[in-house]
Coordinates of C-alpha atoms and ligand atoms in Angstrom, one line a residue:
M194 CA -47.4 -27.7 -186.9
T195 CA -50.0 -30.1 -185.5
N196 CA -53.7 -30.5 -185.2
N197 CA -53.6 -32.3 -181.9
S198 CA -56.4 -31.1 -179.7
N199 CA -55.9 -29.9 -176.2
F200 CA -58.1 -28.0 -173.8
I201 CA -56.5 -24.7 -174.8
R202 CA -57.4 -25.3 -178.5
R203 CA -61.0 -26.0 -177.4
I204 CA -61.1 -22.7 -175.6
I205 CA -59.7 -20.9 -178.7
D206 CA -62.1 -22.7 -181.0
E207 CA -65.0 -21.6 -178.8
D208 CA -63.8 -18.0 -178.7
N209 CA -63.5 -18.1 -182.5
D210 CA -67.0 -19.5 -182.7
T211 CA -68.4 -16.7 -180.5
G212 CA -66.2 -14.1 -182.1
K213 CA -64.9 -13.1 -178.7
F214 CA -61.6 -11.9 -180.1
A215 CA -62.8 -11.3 -183.6
G216 CA -61.3 -14.6 -184.6
K217 CA -57.8 -13.4 -183.7
V218 CA -55.2 -15.5 -181.8
A219 CA -52.3 -13.5 -180.3
T220 CA -50.1 -15.2 -177.8
R221 CA -46.7 -14.3 -176.2
F222 CA -43.8 -16.1 -174.5
P223 CA -42.9 -14.0 -171.5
P224 CA -39.6 -15.1 -170.0
E225 CA -38.0 -13.2 -167.1
P226 CA -34.4 -12.6 -168.1
N227 CA -33.0 -14.0 -164.9
G228 CA -31.5 -17.2 -166.1
Y229 CA -31.2 -19.5 -169.1
L230 CA -34.2 -21.2 -170.5
H231 CA -34.8 -24.9 -169.8
I232 CA -36.8 -27.7 -171.3
G233 CA -39.8 -26.6 -169.3
H234 CA -39.7 -23.3 -171.0
A235 CA -39.6 -25.2 -174.3
K236 CA -43.0 -26.6 -173.5
S237 CA -44.3 -23.0 -173.1
I238 CA -42.5 -21.8 -176.2
C239 CA -43.8 -24.6 -178.4
L240 CA -47.3 -24.1 -177.0
N241 CA -47.5 -20.4 -177.5
F242 CA -45.7 -20.2 -180.9
G243 CA -47.4 -23.4 -182.0
L244 CA -50.9 -22.1 -181.4
A245 CA -50.0 -18.9 -183.2
Q246 CA -48.8 -20.9 -186.2
D247 CA -51.9 -23.2 -186.2
Y248 CA -54.4 -20.4 -186.0
A249 CA -52.6 -18.1 -188.3
G250 CA -52.0 -15.7 -185.4
T251 CA -49.0 -14.1 -183.9
C252 CA -46.8 -14.9 -180.9
N253 CA -44.6 -12.2 -179.3
L254 CA -41.4 -12.6 -177.5
R255 CA -41.7 -10.4 -174.4
F256 CA -39.1 -10.0 -171.7
D257 CA -40.7 -9.7 -168.3
D258 CA -38.0 -7.4 -167.0
T259 CA -39.5 -5.9 -163.9
N260 CA -37.1 -7.3 -161.4
P261 CA -33.8 -5.5 -162.1
E262 CA -31.7 -7.1 -159.3
K263 CA -31.7 -10.5 -160.8
E264 CA -31.8 -9.7 -164.5
D265 CA -29.0 -9.4 -167.0
V266 CA -28.4 -8.8 -170.7
E267 CA -26.4 -12.0 -170.8
Y268 CA -29.8 -13.8 -170.2
I269 CA -31.6 -11.6 -172.7
D270 CA -29.2 -12.5 -175.4
S271 CA -29.2 -16.2 -174.7
I272 CA -33.0 -16.3 -174.7
V273 CA -33.3 -14.5 -178.0
E274 CA -30.7 -16.9 -179.5
I275 CA -32.2 -20.1 -178.1
V276 CA -35.8 -19.4 -179.1
H277 CA -34.6 -19.0 -182.6
W278 CA -32.6 -22.2 -182.3
L279 CA -35.7 -24.0 -181.2
G280 CA -37.2 -23.0 -184.5
F281 CA -39.5 -20.1 -183.7
D282 CA -39.6 -16.5 -184.9
W283 CA -41.4 -13.5 -183.5
Q284 CA -40.6 -11.3 -186.6
D285 CA -40.6 -7.7 -185.4
R286 CA -42.5 -8.4 -182.2
L287 CA -39.7 -8.4 -179.6
Y288 CA -41.0 -6.5 -176.6
Y289 CA -39.9 -5.6 -173.1
A290 CA -42.2 -5.0 -170.2
S291 CA -39.8 -2.1 -169.3
D292 CA -40.9 -0.4 -172.5
Y293 CA -44.3 0.0 -170.8
F294 CA -43.0 1.5 -167.5
E295 CA -44.3 4.9 -168.3
K296 CA -47.7 3.5 -169.3
M297 CA -47.8 1.4 -166.2
Y298 CA -47.1 4.4 -164.1
E299 CA -50.0 6.2 -165.7
F300 CA -52.2 3.3 -165.0
A301 CA -51.2 3.3 -161.4
V302 CA -52.0 7.0 -161.2
L303 CA -55.4 6.2 -162.7
L304 CA -56.1 3.6 -160.0
I305 CA -55.2 6.2 -157.4
K306 CA -57.5 8.7 -158.9
Q307 CA -60.3 6.1 -159.0
G308 CA -59.7 5.5 -155.3
Q309 CA -58.5 2.0 -156.0
A310 CA -54.9 2.3 -154.9
F311 CA -53.1 3.8 -152.0
V312 CA -49.6 4.4 -150.7
C313 CA -48.9 2.2 -147.7
D314 CA -46.1 2.8 -145.1
L315 CA -46.4 -0.5 -143.2
T316 CA -43.2 -2.4 -142.9
A317 CA -42.8 -5.8 -144.7
D318 CA -43.3 -7.6 -141.3
E319 CA -46.4 -5.5 -140.4
M320 CA -47.8 -6.1 -143.9
R321 CA -47.4 -9.9 -143.4
D322 CA -49.2 -9.7 -140.0
Y323 CA -52.0 -7.6 -141.5
R324 CA -52.4 -10.0 -144.4
G325 CA -54.3 -12.7 -142.4
T326 CA -54.2 -16.4 -143.4
L327 CA -56.1 -18.8 -145.5
T328 CA -58.6 -19.2 -142.7
A329 CA -58.5 -15.8 -141.1
P330 CA -59.3 -12.5 -142.9
G331 CA -56.7 -9.8 -143.1
K332 CA -56.8 -6.4 -141.4
E333 CA -57.0 -3.1 -143.3
S334 CA -53.9 -1.0 -143.4
P335 CA -54.2 2.3 -141.4
Y336 CA -52.9 4.1 -144.6
R337 CA -55.8 2.7 -146.6
T338 CA -57.9 5.8 -146.1
R339 CA -55.4 8.3 -147.3
S340 CA -56.9 10.8 -149.7
V341 CA -56.5 10.7 -153.4
A342 CA -54.5 13.9 -153.3
E343 CA -52.2 12.6 -150.7
N344 CA -51.7 9.3 -152.5
L345 CA -51.0 11.1 -155.8
D346 CA -48.4 13.3 -154.0
L347 CA -46.7 10.4 -152.3
F348 CA -46.6 8.2 -155.3
G349 CA -45.1 11.0 -157.4
R350 CA -42.5 11.5 -154.7
M351 CA -41.8 7.7 -154.6
R352 CA -41.0 8.0 -158.3
A353 CA -38.9 11.1 -157.7
G354 CA -36.7 9.2 -155.3
E355 CA -37.6 11.0 -152.1
F356 CA -38.1 7.9 -150.1
A357 CA -35.8 5.0 -149.1
D358 CA -36.0 1.6 -150.6
G359 CA -38.7 -0.5 -149.0
S360 CA -40.1 2.4 -147.0
R361 CA -43.3 2.7 -148.9
V362 CA -45.3 0.8 -151.5
L363 CA -48.3 1.4 -153.7
R364 CA -51.1 -1.1 -153.1
A365 CA -54.3 -1.9 -154.8
K366 CA -57.4 -1.3 -152.7
I367 CA -59.4 -4.4 -153.1
N368 CA -60.6 -6.5 -150.1
M369 CA -58.6 -7.5 -147.0
A370 CA -61.3 -10.2 -146.3
A371 CA -61.1 -11.8 -149.7
P372 CA -60.7 -15.6 -149.4
N373 CA -58.1 -15.3 -152.2
L374 CA -55.0 -13.8 -150.6
N375 CA -53.9 -12.3 -153.8
L376 CA -56.8 -9.9 -153.6
R377 CA -55.9 -8.6 -150.1
D378 CA -54.7 -5.2 -151.2
P379 CA -51.7 -6.5 -153.2
V380 CA -48.6 -4.4 -153.6
I381 CA -48.3 -3.0 -157.1
Y382 CA -45.2 -0.8 -156.9
R383 CA -42.1 -0.9 -154.7
I384 CA -39.1 1.3 -154.3
R385 CA -35.8 -0.3 -155.5
R386 CA -32.7 1.6 -156.4
A387 CA -31.4 -0.9 -158.8
I388 CA -29.7 -0.4 -162.2
H389 CA -32.1 -1.9 -164.8
P390 CA -30.4 -3.6 -167.8
R391 CA -32.4 -1.4 -170.2
T392 CA -33.8 1.7 -168.3
H393 CA -30.7 2.0 -166.2
D394 CA -31.3 4.5 -163.4
K395 CA -34.4 6.1 -164.9
W396 CA -36.7 4.4 -162.4
C397 CA -36.4 3.8 -158.7
I398 CA -39.9 2.3 -158.5
Y399 CA -40.8 -1.0 -160.2
P400 CA -44.2 -2.6 -160.8
M401 CA -44.9 -6.0 -159.4
Y402 CA -45.4 -9.0 -161.7
D403 CA -49.2 -9.2 -161.4
F404 CA -49.6 -5.5 -162.3
A405 CA -47.0 -5.5 -165.1
H406 CA -48.0 -8.7 -166.7
C407 CA -51.7 -8.1 -167.4
I408 CA -51.0 -4.6 -168.6
S409 CA -48.2 -5.8 -170.9
D410 CA -50.6 -8.4 -172.3
A411 CA -53.4 -5.8 -172.8
L412 CA -51.1 -3.3 -174.5
E413 CA -49.9 -5.9 -176.9
N414 CA -53.5 -7.0 -177.7
I415 CA -52.8 -10.5 -176.6
T416 CA -55.9 -12.7 -176.9
H417 CA -54.9 -15.8 -174.9
S418 CA -52.4 -15.2 -172.1
I419 CA -51.1 -18.7 -171.4
C420 CA -49.2 -19.4 -168.2
T421 CA -48.5 -22.1 -165.7
L422 CA -50.9 -23.4 -163.0
E423 CA -49.3 -21.4 -160.1
F424 CA -50.9 -18.3 -161.6
E425 CA -54.4 -19.8 -161.4
D426 CA -55.1 -18.0 -158.1
H427 CA -53.7 -14.8 -159.6
R428 CA -56.3 -14.7 -162.4
P429 CA -58.9 -12.8 -160.4
L430 CA -56.3 -10.1 -159.8
Y431 CA -55.3 -10.1 -163.5
D432 CA -59.0 -9.5 -164.3
W433 CA -59.5 -7.0 -161.5
F434 CA -56.7 -4.8 -162.8
L435 CA -57.8 -4.9 -166.4
D436 CA -61.4 -4.2 -165.4
A437 CA -60.4 -1.4 -163.1
L438 CA -58.3 0.2 -165.8
K439 CA -60.8 -0.4 -168.6
T440 CA -58.1 -1.4 -171.0
A441 CA -59.1 -1.5 -174.6
S442 CA -58.2 -5.2 -174.7
H443 CA -58.8 -7.8 -172.1
P444 CA -56.8 -11.0 -172.7
K445 CA -58.0 -14.3 -171.3
Q446 CA -55.6 -16.0 -168.9
I447 CA -55.4 -19.7 -169.3
E448 CA -53.3 -21.9 -167.1
F449 CA -51.6 -25.3 -167.9
A450 CA -49.5 -27.7 -165.9
R451 CA -45.8 -27.1 -166.1
L452 CA -43.4 -29.7 -167.3
N453 CA -41.4 -31.7 -164.8
L454 CA -38.9 -34.2 -165.8
T455 CA -37.4 -37.0 -163.8
Y456 CA -33.8 -36.9 -162.5
T457 CA -33.5 -33.1 -163.0
L458 CA -34.7 -29.8 -161.7
M459 CA -36.6 -26.9 -163.4
S460 CA -36.0 -24.2 -160.9
K461 CA -34.0 -21.3 -162.4
R462 CA -32.7 -20.4 -158.9
K463 CA -31.3 -23.9 -158.3
L464 CA -29.9 -24.2 -161.8
L465 CA -28.1 -20.9 -161.2
E466 CA -26.7 -22.4 -158.0
L467 CA -25.5 -25.5 -159.7
V468 CA -23.5 -23.1 -162.0
T469 CA -22.2 -20.7 -159.4
E470 CA -21.3 -23.5 -157.0
K471 CA -19.5 -25.2 -159.8
H472 CA -21.4 -28.5 -159.7
V473 CA -21.5 -28.2 -163.4
S474 CA -19.2 -26.5 -165.9
G475 CA -21.8 -23.8 -166.8
W476 CA -25.3 -23.2 -168.0
D477 CA -24.5 -25.2 -171.1
D478 CA -23.1 -28.2 -169.3
P479 CA -24.5 -31.1 -171.3
R480 CA -26.0 -32.5 -168.1
M481 CA -28.1 -29.5 -167.5
P482 CA -31.8 -29.4 -168.5
T483 CA -31.2 -25.9 -170.0
L484 CA -31.8 -25.6 -173.7
V485 CA -28.2 -24.5 -174.2
G486 CA -27.1 -27.6 -172.3
L487 CA -29.3 -30.0 -174.3
R488 CA -28.2 -28.4 -177.5
R489 CA -24.5 -28.9 -176.5
R490 CA -25.3 -32.5 -175.6
G491 CA -26.6 -33.0 -179.2
F492 CA -30.3 -32.9 -178.7
P493 CA -31.8 -31.7 -182.0
A494 CA -34.3 -28.8 -181.8
A495 CA -36.8 -31.0 -183.8
A496 CA -36.6 -33.7 -181.2
I497 CA -37.4 -31.2 -178.4
R498 CA -40.3 -29.9 -180.4
N499 CA -41.7 -33.4 -181.0
F500 CA -41.3 -34.1 -177.3
C501 CA -43.3 -31.0 -176.3
E502 CA -45.9 -32.0 -178.9
R503 CA -46.3 -35.5 -177.6
I504 CA -46.4 -34.8 -173.9
G505 CA -49.4 -32.6 -174.6
V506 CA -51.0 -29.9 -172.5
T507 CA -53.2 -30.5 -169.5
K508 CA -54.1 -29.0 -166.2
Q509 CA -52.8 -32.1 -164.3
E510 CA -49.4 -31.8 -162.6
S511 CA -47.2 -34.7 -163.5
I512 CA -43.6 -35.7 -164.0
V513 CA -42.4 -37.0 -167.4
E514 CA -39.8 -39.7 -167.7
M515 CA -36.4 -38.4 -168.9
N516 CA -36.4 -41.6 -171.0
Y517 CA -39.2 -40.3 -173.0
L518 CA -37.3 -37.2 -174.0
E519 CA -34.3 -39.4 -174.8
E520 CA -36.5 -41.6 -176.9
C521 CA -37.6 -38.6 -179.0
V522 CA -34.0 -37.7 -179.5
R523 CA -33.1 -41.2 -180.5
E524 CA -35.9 -41.2 -183.0
E525 CA -34.8 -38.0 -184.6
L526 CA -31.1 -38.9 -184.7
N527 CA -31.9 -42.4 -186.0
R528 CA -33.4 -40.7 -189.0
T529 CA -30.9 -37.9 -189.5
A530 CA -27.5 -38.8 -188.0
P531 CA -24.9 -40.2 -190.4
R532 CA -23.3 -43.4 -189.3
V533 CA -19.6 -43.6 -188.6
M534 CA -17.3 -46.1 -186.9
A535 CA -15.4 -45.5 -183.7
V536 CA -13.7 -47.9 -181.3
A537 CA -14.1 -47.0 -177.6
K538 CA -12.0 -49.8 -176.0
P539 CA -9.4 -50.7 -178.6
L540 CA -7.9 -54.1 -179.3
K541 CA -5.2 -54.1 -181.8
V542 CA -5.5 -56.5 -184.7
I543 CA -2.8 -57.3 -187.2
I544 CA -4.0 -58.6 -190.6
T545 CA -1.0 -60.7 -191.3
N546 CA -1.7 -61.4 -195.0
F547 CA -2.3 -57.7 -195.8
P548 CA 0.8 -55.8 -197.2
E549 CA 2.5 -53.6 -194.7
S550 CA 2.7 -50.4 -196.7
E551 CA -0.7 -50.6 -198.4
T552 CA -4.0 -48.9 -197.7
I553 CA -7.2 -49.4 -199.6
E554 CA -10.3 -47.3 -199.5
L555 CA -13.6 -49.0 -198.9
D556 CA -17.1 -47.6 -199.4
A557 CA -19.2 -47.2 -196.3
L558 CA -22.9 -46.2 -196.3
N559 CA -23.7 -43.1 -194.3
H560 CA -27.2 -44.4 -193.5
P561 CA -28.5 -47.9 -193.7
N562 CA -31.9 -46.9 -195.0
D563 CA -31.5 -43.4 -196.4
Q564 CA -29.7 -43.6 -199.7
T565 CA -29.8 -39.9 -200.1
M566 CA -27.2 -39.6 -197.4
G567 CA -24.7 -41.2 -199.7
S568 CA -21.5 -43.0 -198.7
R569 CA -17.9 -42.2 -197.7
K570 CA -14.5 -43.9 -198.0
V571 CA -13.0 -45.6 -195.0
P572 CA -9.3 -46.7 -195.1
F573 CA -8.3 -50.3 -194.4
S574 CA -4.7 -51.3 -193.7
R575 CA -2.7 -53.9 -192.0
E576 CA -3.3 -52.7 -188.4
I577 CA -6.8 -52.1 -187.2
Y578 CA -8.6 -51.7 -183.9
L579 CA -11.7 -53.7 -182.9
E580 CA -13.7 -53.2 -179.8
R581 CA -12.2 -55.3 -177.0
D582 CA -15.6 -56.7 -176.1
D583 CA -15.9 -58.1 -179.6
F584 CA -13.3 -60.6 -179.0
Q585 CA -13.3 -63.5 -176.5
E586 CA -10.4 -65.9 -176.2
H587 CA -12.6 -68.5 -174.7
P588 CA -16.0 -67.6 -176.2
A589 CA -19.1 -68.0 -174.0
K590 CA -21.9 -70.1 -175.5
D591 CA -23.9 -67.1 -176.7
F592 CA -21.0 -65.1 -178.0
F593 CA -20.9 -65.0 -181.8
R594 CA -18.2 -62.5 -182.5
L595 CA -14.5 -63.0 -182.9
A596 CA -12.6 -65.8 -181.1
P597 CA -9.6 -68.0 -182.0
G598 CA -10.3 -70.0 -185.1
R599 CA -13.5 -68.0 -185.8
E600 CA -14.4 -65.8 -188.7
V601 CA -16.4 -62.5 -188.5
R602 CA -17.3 -59.7 -190.9
L603 CA -15.7 -56.3 -190.6
R604 CA -18.4 -53.9 -191.4
Y605 CA -18.1 -52.6 -195.0
A606 CA -14.8 -54.5 -195.4
F607 CA -13.9 -58.2 -195.3
F608 CA -14.2 -61.4 -193.4
I609 CA -11.3 -61.9 -191.0
K610 CA -10.3 -65.0 -189.1
C611 CA -8.4 -65.0 -185.9
N612 CA -5.3 -67.3 -185.9
D613 CA -3.2 -66.1 -183.0
V614 CA -3.5 -64.3 -179.6
I615 CA -0.4 -62.5 -178.5
K616 CA -0.1 -61.9 -174.8
D617 CA 2.2 -59.9 -172.5
P618 CA 4.2 -62.7 -170.8
A619 CA 4.4 -60.7 -167.6
T620 CA 0.7 -59.9 -167.2
N621 CA -0.8 -62.5 -169.4
E622 CA -3.0 -59.7 -170.9
I623 CA -3.9 -59.8 -174.6
V624 CA -1.7 -57.3 -176.5
E625 CA -2.9 -57.9 -180.0
I626 CA -4.5 -60.6 -182.1
H627 CA -3.4 -61.8 -185.5
C628 CA -5.9 -62.4 -188.2
T629 CA -6.0 -63.1 -191.9
Y630 CA -8.5 -61.5 -194.2
D631 CA -10.2 -63.0 -197.2
P632 CA -9.8 -60.5 -200.1
A633 CA -12.7 -62.3 -201.9
T634 CA -15.1 -61.0 -199.3
R635 CA -14.7 -57.3 -200.0
G636 CA -17.9 -55.5 -199.2
G637 CA -18.8 -58.1 -196.6
N638 CA -20.1 -61.1 -198.6
A639 CA -18.3 -64.4 -199.5
P640 CA -18.7 -65.5 -203.1
D641 CA -18.8 -69.1 -201.9
G642 CA -21.9 -68.3 -199.9
R643 CA -20.3 -69.0 -196.5
K644 CA -21.8 -67.2 -193.6
V645 CA -20.5 -65.6 -190.5
K646 CA -22.5 -64.9 -187.3
G647 CA -21.0 -61.7 -186.2
T648 CA -20.4 -58.2 -187.8
V649 CA -18.1 -55.9 -185.9
H650 CA -17.1 -52.3 -186.3
W651 CA -13.4 -51.2 -186.6
V652 CA -11.1 -48.4 -187.6
A653 CA -7.7 -48.5 -189.3
A654 CA -5.0 -47.9 -186.7
K655 CA -2.7 -45.6 -188.6
Q656 CA -5.5 -43.3 -190.0
A657 CA -7.7 -43.3 -187.0
I658 CA -8.1 -40.0 -185.0
Q659 CA -7.8 -40.1 -181.2
A660 CA -10.7 -38.4 -179.6
E661 CA -12.0 -37.7 -176.2
V662 CA -15.5 -39.0 -175.4
R663 CA -17.8 -37.8 -172.6
L664 CA -20.5 -40.1 -171.4
Y665 CA -23.3 -38.5 -169.4
D666 CA -25.7 -40.0 -167.0
K667 CA -28.6 -38.5 -165.0
L668 CA -27.7 -35.3 -163.2
F669 CA -29.5 -36.4 -160.0
S670 CA -29.6 -39.9 -158.4
V671 CA -33.2 -39.5 -157.4
E672 CA -36.3 -39.2 -159.6
N673 CA -37.7 -36.0 -158.2
P674 CA -34.9 -34.0 -156.5
A675 CA -37.3 -31.0 -156.0
Q676 CA -39.5 -33.1 -153.8
E677 CA -36.8 -34.5 -151.4
K678 CA -36.9 -32.1 -148.5
A679 CA -34.7 -34.0 -146.0
V680 CA -31.4 -33.1 -147.6
P681 CA -30.2 -30.2 -149.7
Y682 CA -30.7 -31.0 -153.4
Q683 CA -26.9 -30.7 -153.9
A684 CA -26.5 -33.9 -151.9
L685 CA -28.6 -35.7 -154.4
L686 CA -26.4 -35.0 -157.4
N687 CA -25.3 -38.2 -159.2
P688 CA -21.5 -38.5 -158.6
N689 CA -21.2 -40.5 -161.8
S690 CA -23.0 -38.2 -164.1
L691 CA -19.9 -37.6 -166.2
K692 CA -17.4 -40.1 -167.4
V693 CA -14.6 -39.1 -169.7
I694 CA -12.8 -41.6 -171.9
Q695 CA -9.6 -40.6 -173.6
N696 CA -8.2 -42.3 -176.7
V697 CA -11.3 -43.3 -178.4
F698 CA -10.3 -44.1 -182.0
V699 CA -12.6 -42.6 -184.6
E700 CA -12.5 -43.0 -188.4
P701 CA -10.6 -40.3 -190.3
S702 CA -13.7 -38.9 -192.1
L703 CA -14.5 -37.2 -188.8
A704 CA -11.4 -34.9 -189.2
I705 CA -13.7 -32.4 -191.0
A706 CA -16.6 -32.6 -188.5
K707 CA -17.8 -29.3 -187.3
L708 CA -18.9 -28.2 -183.9
Q709 CA -22.4 -29.7 -183.0
D710 CA -22.3 -32.2 -185.9
K711 CA -24.1 -35.3 -184.9
F712 CA -23.3 -38.9 -185.7
Q713 CA -24.2 -42.4 -184.8
F714 CA -21.1 -44.3 -183.8
E715 CA -22.2 -47.7 -185.0
R716 CA -23.1 -49.9 -182.0
L717 CA -21.9 -47.3 -179.5
G718 CA -24.6 -44.6 -179.5
Y719 CA -25.3 -41.1 -180.8
F720 CA -22.6 -38.6 -180.4
C721 CA -22.0 -34.9 -181.3
V722 CA -18.9 -32.8 -181.6
D723 CA -18.5 -30.8 -178.4
D724 CA -17.7 -27.1 -178.3
D725 CA -14.4 -27.9 -176.6
S726 CA -13.1 -29.3 -179.9
K727 CA -12.3 -25.7 -180.9
S728 CA -8.7 -26.3 -179.8
G729 CA -8.4 -28.9 -182.6
H730 CA -8.5 -32.0 -180.4
L731 CA -11.8 -33.7 -181.1
V732 CA -14.2 -34.1 -178.2
F733 CA -17.5 -35.9 -178.5
N734 CA -20.5 -35.9 -176.2
R735 CA -22.6 -39.0 -176.1
T736 CA -26.0 -37.5 -176.7
V737 CA -28.0 -40.7 -176.0
T738 CA -27.3 -44.4 -176.0
L739 CA -28.7 -46.7 -178.7
K740 CA -32.0 -48.2 -177.8
N741 CA -31.6 -51.0 -175.3
Q742 CA -27.9 -50.4 -175.0
V743 CA -26.7 -51.5 -171.6
V744 CA -23.5 -49.4 -171.1
Ligands
ATP36 P1 -39.3 -17.7 -162.2 O1 -39.5 -18.3 -160.9 O2 -38.0 -17.0 -162.3 O3 -40.5 -16.8 -162.6 P2 -40.1 -19.4 -164.4 O4 -39.6 -20.7 -164.6 O5 -41.5 -19.1 -164.1 O6 -39.2 -18.9 -163.2 P3 -40.2 -17.4 -166.5 O7 -39.1 -16.7 -167.2 O8 -41.2 -16.5 -165.7 O9 -39.6 -18.5 -165.5 O10 -41.0 -18.3 -167.5 C1 -41.4 -17.9 -168.7 C2 -42.6 -18.7 -169.1 O11 -42.3 -20.1 -169.2 C3 -43.8 -18.5 -168.2 O12 -45.0 -18.3 -168.9 C4 -43.8 -19.8 -167.4 O13 -45.1 -20.1 -167.0 C5 -43.3 -20.8 -168.4 N1 -42.6 -21.9 -167.7 C6 -41.6 -21.9 -166.8 N2 -41.3 -23.1 -166.4 C7 -42.1 -24.0 -167.1 C8 -42.2 -25.4 -167.1 N3 -41.5 -26.2 -166.3 N4 -43.1 -25.9 -167.9 C9 -43.9 -25.1 -168.7 N5 -43.8 -23.8 -168.8 C10 -42.9 -23.2 -167.9
MG37 MG1 -42.2 -16.9 -163.8

């Protein structure tokens, strides 16, 4: 995919040099199925799968499904589908942490037998008090000295369902005075009577993330376990578990800075709230930073991959401009999106010297600099629509498009000249304008060499299709809504993030457009067919504006 260097590649190169993992590279992407994936996850996906590709290794998709209350098969299905959409494949290596529950239980029993884990009956509040602080050491639990036999018995009965939820936990016996709080006898199993999406009611005890994750990695023979910076302080625990359990494989945990983007949020909890509180239409609302949202908005997978590649991987927390992502989208669509014509604010034009019943078909290029994209026919007839902004009755000095007495080029068609402006006598508003066309200028050039200053887009009134267009703006009004603590983030939502325009006229070639098809509406931006077009009425999302476009 790429040969760009980053610090993780340097670590892998070094490991390959020293033969640490026998030259193998095995990574994994480990989502928790408690929400839809967002653009931040894309960074992790591209990184993990990208490294595997570049080093001829493997990347597993593993669901970290150890928290049954919040997890759901709906999320599992959507994650499987969207990682494929992004362009990555795990072949037959789709795994679930829950597949290892039995193994994890055995490992927990092993820790108990080694005197490295104990069943603790402190309440959650007591446990917090005993934990100490960053500056003060913790206190040892009075249950820490239970015998191996008693711990084995109690843990077995925890599994058997003899105790109430939350009444007991299994904890690792490490060091209550450790400066790193994660090492102060962390909980490794808790009792929860929850129906798990895959194991259903088989278990009423569930392993904690730190215990489950390193074991899952080790069981899958992961070499480089890549995660985000918040796990840096958990690494000593990751290593402690694997050392204590003497697993055959001991992956190396490497942390990188998560992606943050301006004007949006990356917290799955908050994104879920936006959905349940109906601030957006769903997880796939085109304003959401979720991958299903961005896909529906029209962002190509290739553009997201390019973006992830270009922002790079570091250990420095930062926030990336949303504009930068949009720029990657523009670049991709500029290359790949066919051009079509659509008129957003129509002004009716009568071509007075064009026969009333006639329609001619003109050739229009699908892409200005990619001949392989071919051309299409666009109909031209006596009534057409122009963009209202492309006409000024009293033209400003720097306005070069249509005005009374002036000639412009209709894209792919003819020169037309404006002869008359028809107004509503009551309101004085322009109702239509009357023009004549010059048949000799077909294709857009005059045989006598005369020039026009403006070229405008248009659609034939009778053949045009009326469509709905949805324009999107930033979801939040502030750059970093996650950082604003004074008000709830919901108060920072941009009230103008969605603007709907009805009755946009699009050229008839779009009648056969399929869901998700992407186009450049000439001079208006990049658009894609929204899923709501299923009913037959065309709906377009504006994916991004054209570069430097003001509206
Ligand atoms: P949760 O709080 O639910 O754990 P999460 O965003 O960490 O939320 P996971 O499903 O655990 O979600 O994430 C899967 C992987 O994606 C993890 O390895 C995580 O580090 C990575 N990841 C999550 N958010 C980002 C982000 N913004 N940038 C880069 N990687 C991310
Ligand atoms: Mg996580």
